[in-house]
Coordinates of C-alpha atoms and ligand atoms in Angstrom, one line a residue:
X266 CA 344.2 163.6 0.4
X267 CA 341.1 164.4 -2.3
X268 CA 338.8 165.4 0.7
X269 CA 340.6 166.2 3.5
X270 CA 338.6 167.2 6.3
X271 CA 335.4 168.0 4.1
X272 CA 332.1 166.8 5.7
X273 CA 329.4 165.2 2.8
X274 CA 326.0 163.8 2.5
X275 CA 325.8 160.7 0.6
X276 CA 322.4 159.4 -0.2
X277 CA 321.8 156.3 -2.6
X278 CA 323.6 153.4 -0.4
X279 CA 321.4 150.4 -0.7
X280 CA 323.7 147.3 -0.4
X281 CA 327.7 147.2 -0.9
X282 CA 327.1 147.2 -5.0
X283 CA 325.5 150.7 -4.5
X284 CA 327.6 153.4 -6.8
X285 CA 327.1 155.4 -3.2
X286 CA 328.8 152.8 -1.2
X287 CA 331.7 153.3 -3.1
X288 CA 331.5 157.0 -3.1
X289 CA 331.4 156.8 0.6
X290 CA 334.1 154.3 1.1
X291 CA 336.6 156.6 -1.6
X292 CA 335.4 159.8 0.5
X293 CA 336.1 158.3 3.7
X294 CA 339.9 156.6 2.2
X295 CA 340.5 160.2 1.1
X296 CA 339.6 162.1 4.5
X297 CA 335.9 162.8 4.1
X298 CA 333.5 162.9 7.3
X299 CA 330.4 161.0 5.7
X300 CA 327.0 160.8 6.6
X301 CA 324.8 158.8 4.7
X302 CA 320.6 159.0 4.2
X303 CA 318.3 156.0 3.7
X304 CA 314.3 155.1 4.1
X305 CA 311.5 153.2 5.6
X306 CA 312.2 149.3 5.4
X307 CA 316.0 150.3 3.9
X308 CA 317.0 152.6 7.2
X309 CA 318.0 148.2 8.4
X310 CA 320.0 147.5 5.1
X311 CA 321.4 150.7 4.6
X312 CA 322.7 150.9 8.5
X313 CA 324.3 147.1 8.3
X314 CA 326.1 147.7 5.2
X315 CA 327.6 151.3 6.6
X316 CA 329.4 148.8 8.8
X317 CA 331.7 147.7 6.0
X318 CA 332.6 151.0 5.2
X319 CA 335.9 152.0 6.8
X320 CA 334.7 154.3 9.5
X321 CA 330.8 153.5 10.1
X322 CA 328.8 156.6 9.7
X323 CA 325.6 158.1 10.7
X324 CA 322.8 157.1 8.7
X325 CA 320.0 159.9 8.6
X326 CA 316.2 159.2 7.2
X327 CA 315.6 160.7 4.2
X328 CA 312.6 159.9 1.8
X329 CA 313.6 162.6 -1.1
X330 CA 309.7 162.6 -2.1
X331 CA 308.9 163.2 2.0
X332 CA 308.3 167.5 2.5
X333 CA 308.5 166.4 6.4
X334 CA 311.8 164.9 5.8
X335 CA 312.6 167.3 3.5
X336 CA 311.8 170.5 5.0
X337 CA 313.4 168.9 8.6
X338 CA 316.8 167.6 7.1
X339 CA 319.1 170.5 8.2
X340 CA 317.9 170.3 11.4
X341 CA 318.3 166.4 11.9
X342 CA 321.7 166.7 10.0
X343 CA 322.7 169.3 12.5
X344 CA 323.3 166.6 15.2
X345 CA 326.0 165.0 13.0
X346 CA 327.8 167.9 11.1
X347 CA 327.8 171.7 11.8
X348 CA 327.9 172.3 7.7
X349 CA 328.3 170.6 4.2
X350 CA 330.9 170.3 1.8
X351 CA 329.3 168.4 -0.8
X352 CA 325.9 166.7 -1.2
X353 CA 325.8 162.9 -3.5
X354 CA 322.5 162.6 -5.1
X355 CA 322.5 158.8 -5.8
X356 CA 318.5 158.0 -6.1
X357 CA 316.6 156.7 -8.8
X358 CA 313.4 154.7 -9.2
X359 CA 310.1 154.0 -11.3
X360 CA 307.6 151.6 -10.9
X361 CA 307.9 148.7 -13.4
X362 CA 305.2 150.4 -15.6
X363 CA 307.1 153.1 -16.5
X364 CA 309.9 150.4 -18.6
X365 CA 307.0 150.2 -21.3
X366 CA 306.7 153.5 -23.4
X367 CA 303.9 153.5 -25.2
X368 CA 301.7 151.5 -22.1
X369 CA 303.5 153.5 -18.9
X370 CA 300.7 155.5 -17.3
X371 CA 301.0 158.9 -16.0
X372 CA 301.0 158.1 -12.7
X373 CA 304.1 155.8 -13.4
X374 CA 305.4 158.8 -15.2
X375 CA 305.0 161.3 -12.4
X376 CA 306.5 158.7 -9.5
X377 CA 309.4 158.1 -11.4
X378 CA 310.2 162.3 -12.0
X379 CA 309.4 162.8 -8.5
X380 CA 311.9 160.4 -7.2
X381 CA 314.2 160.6 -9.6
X382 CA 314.5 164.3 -11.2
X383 CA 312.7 166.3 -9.2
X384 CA 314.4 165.1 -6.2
X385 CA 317.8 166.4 -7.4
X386 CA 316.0 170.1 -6.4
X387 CA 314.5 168.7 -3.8
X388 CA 317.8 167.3 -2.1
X389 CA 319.7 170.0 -2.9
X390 CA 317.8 172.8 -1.3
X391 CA 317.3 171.0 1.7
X392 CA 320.6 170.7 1.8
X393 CA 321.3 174.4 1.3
X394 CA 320.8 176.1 4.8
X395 CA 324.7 173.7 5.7
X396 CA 325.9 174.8 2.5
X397 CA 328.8 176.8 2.4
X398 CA 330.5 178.8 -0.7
X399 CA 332.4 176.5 -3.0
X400 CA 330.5 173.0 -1.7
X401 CA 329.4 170.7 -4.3
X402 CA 325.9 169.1 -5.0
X403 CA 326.9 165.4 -7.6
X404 CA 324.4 163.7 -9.3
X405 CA 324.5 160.8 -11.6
X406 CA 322.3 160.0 -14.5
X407 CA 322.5 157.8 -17.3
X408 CA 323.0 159.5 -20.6
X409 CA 319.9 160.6 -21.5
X410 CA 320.8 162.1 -25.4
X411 CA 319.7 159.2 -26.7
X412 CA 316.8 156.3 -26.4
X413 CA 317.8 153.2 -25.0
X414 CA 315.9 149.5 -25.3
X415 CA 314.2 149.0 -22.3
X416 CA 314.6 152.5 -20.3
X417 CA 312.0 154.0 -21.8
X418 CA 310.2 156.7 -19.1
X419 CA 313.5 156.1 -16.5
X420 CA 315.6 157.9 -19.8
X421 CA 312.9 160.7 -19.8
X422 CA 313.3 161.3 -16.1
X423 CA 316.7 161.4 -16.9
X424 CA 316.6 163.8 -19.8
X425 CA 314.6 166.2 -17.0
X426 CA 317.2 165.0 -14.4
X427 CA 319.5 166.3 -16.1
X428 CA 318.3 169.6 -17.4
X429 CA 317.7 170.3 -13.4
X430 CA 321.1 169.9 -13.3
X431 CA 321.5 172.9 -15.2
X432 CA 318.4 175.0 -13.4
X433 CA 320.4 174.1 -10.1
X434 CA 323.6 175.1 -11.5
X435 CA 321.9 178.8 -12.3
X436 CA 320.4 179.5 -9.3
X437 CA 323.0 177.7 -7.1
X438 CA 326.5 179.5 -8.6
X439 CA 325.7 182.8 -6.9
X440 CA 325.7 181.1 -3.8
X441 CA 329.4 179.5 -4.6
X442 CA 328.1 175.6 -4.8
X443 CA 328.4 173.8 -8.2
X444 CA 326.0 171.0 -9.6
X445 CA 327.7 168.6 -11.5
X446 CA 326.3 165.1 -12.6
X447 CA 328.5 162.1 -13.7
X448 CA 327.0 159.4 -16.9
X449 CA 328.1 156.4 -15.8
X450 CA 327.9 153.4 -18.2
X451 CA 325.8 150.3 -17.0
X452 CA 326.3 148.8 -13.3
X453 CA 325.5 145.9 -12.2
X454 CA 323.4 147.3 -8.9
X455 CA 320.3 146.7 -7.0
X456 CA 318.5 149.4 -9.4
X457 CA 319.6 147.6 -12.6
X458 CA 318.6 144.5 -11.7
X459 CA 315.3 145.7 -11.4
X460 CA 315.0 147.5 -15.0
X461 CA 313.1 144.1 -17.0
X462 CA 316.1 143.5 -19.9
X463 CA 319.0 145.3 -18.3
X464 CA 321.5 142.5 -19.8
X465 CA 320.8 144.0 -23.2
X466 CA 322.7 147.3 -21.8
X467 CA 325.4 144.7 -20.3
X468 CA 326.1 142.7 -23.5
X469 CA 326.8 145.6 -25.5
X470 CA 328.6 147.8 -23.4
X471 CA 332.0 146.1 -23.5
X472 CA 332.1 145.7 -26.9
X473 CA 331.2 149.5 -27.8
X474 CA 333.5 151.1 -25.4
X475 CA 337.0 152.1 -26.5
X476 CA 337.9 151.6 -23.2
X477 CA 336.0 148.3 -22.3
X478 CA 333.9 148.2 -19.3
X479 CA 333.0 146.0 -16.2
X480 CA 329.6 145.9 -15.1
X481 CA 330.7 145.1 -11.3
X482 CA 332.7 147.8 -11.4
X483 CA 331.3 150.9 -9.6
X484 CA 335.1 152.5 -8.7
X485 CA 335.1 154.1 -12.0
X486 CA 331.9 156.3 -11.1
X487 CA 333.0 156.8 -7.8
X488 CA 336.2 158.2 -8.5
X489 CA 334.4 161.2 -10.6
X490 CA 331.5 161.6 -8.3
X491 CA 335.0 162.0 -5.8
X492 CA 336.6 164.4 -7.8
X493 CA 333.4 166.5 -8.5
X494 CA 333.1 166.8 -5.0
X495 CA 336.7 167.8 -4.4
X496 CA 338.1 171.0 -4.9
X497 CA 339.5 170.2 -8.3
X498 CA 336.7 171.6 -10.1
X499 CA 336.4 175.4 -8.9
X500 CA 334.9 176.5 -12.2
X501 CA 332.8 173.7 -13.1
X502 CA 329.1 173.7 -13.1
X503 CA 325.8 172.6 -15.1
X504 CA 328.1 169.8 -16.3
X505 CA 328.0 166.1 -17.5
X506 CA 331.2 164.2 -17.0
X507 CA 330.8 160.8 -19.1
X508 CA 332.6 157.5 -17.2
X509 CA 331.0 155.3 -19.9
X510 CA 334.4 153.6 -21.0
X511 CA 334.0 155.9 -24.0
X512 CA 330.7 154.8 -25.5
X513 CA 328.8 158.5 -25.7
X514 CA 331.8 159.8 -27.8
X515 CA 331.0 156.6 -30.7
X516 CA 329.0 156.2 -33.6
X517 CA 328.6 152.2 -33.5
Ligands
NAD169 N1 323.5 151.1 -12.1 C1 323.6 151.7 -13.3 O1 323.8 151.0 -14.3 C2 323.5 153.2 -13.3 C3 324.0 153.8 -14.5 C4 323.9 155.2 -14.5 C5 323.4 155.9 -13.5 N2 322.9 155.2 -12.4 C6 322.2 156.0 -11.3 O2 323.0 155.9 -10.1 C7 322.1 156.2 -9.0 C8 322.3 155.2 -7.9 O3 321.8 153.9 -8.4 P1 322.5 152.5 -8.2 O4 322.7 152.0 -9.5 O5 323.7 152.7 -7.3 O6 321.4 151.6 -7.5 P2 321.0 151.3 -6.0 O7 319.7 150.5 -6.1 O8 322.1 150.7 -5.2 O9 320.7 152.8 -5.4 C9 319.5 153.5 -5.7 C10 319.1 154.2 -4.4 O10 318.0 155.0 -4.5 C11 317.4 155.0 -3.3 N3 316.0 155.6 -3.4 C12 315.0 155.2 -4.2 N4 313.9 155.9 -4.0 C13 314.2 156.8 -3.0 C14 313.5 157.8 -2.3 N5 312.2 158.1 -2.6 N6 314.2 158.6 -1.4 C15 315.5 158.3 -1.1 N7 316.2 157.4 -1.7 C16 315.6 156.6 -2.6 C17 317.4 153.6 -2.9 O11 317.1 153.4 -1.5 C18 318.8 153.2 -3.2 O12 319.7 153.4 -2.1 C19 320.7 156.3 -9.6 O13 320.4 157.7 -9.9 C20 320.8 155.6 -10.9 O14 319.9 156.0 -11.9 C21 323.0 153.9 -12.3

């Protein structure tokens, strides 16, 4: 199996259409030990919808903008797993301000990279003290090269999530773990729904991708957040793996 016997922190599972549910629920088919993060009002949601995962895990607070929960993660994660394999950074938000460009404010600006860039550093080196050599830290962004209708700040806290990708992947590689993030193409999740206009992303998507794509299908993304965190990719690092049905790679 993918992940035999390798112990991972998921974070990011919301309801059963999260792309970390389906992380977790791959991980756990393929002989992963999971334990999954969640927050405040969500610690409820997050705790009934492990249930339908095949093995019901642990579900561990974790507010990435919190220092106390930062700074006591290793510790609390301790109880549950004597080290890491492989960290899922599956978090995004920004108020609904920061969908409007040219009216977001700063403060819009800044919650949004907190929670949804910064955060990737954040997570990771709290993460690091149950980190051993050749464990795996997986992000996922949404490709940020380019400016999308409606994303507006969200696709700039991208852009930075995604060069902190690459800080990480410097200062992380001596210590044997790899930071890798996978662009997934649009999913119909509880984040989506909340961008205003996110049906202008799913109309288009199909039609542009050489390989078509289904909004309610989170497997695809899954499967390479899976794969990043398996052992089949010893020597990769600071990269961006594309599950987009092939839309980054066309002109029109
Ligand atoms: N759905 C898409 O179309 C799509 C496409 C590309 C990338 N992504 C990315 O995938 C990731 C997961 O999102 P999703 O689409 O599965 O939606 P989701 O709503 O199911 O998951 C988002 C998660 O972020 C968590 N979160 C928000 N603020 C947090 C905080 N301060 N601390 C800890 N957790 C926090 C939420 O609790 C939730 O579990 C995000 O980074 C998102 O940007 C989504």
């Amino acid at each position: 199996m993918l992940l035999e016997g390798k112990k991972l922190l998921i974070t990011g599972v919301l309801m059963d259409s999260s792309i970390a549910f389906h992380v977790a629920k791959l991980a756990q088919e393929q002989g992963a030990e999971v334990v999954l993060t969640s927050f405040g009002r969500t610690m409820k949601i997050t705790s009934t919808i492990a249930k339908r995962l095949p093995t019901t895990p642990p579900v561990v607070e974790l507010d990435v903008t919190d220092t106390e929960h930062l700074d006591t993660l290793a510790t609390r994660l301790g109880e549950h797993v004597d080290h890491l394999d492989g960290v899922l950074h599956s978090i995004g938000f920004a108020p609904q301000g920061a969908f409007n460009f040219l009216e977001g404010t700063f403060e819009d600006v800044s919650t949004a990279m907190h929670a949804s860039a910064y955060s990737l550093k954040s997570l990771a080196v709290a993460a690091l003290p149950l980190m051993t050599p050749g464990s795996a830290v997986v992000g996922l962004t949404f490709d940020a090269k380019f400016a999308w209708p409606v994303y507006d700040w969200m696709g700039v806290a991208k852009a930075a999530f995604e060069s902190t990708n690459r800080y990480l992947a410097r200062d992380l590689g001596p210590k044997g773990v790899r930071c890798n993030l996978v662009a997934a193409g649009p999913i119909r999740t509880t984040a989506a729904k909340s961008i205003p206009g996110f049906q202008t992303f799913e109309d288009s998507w199909d039609e542009r991708a050489p390989l078509g794509w289904d909004v309610n299908d989170a497997v695809p993304a899954a499967k390479a957040c899976a794969a990043l965190l398996s052992d089949w990719f010893p020597a990769t690092t600071g990269e961006i793996v594309h599950v987009d049905g092939g839309v980054h790679a066309m002109g029109i």
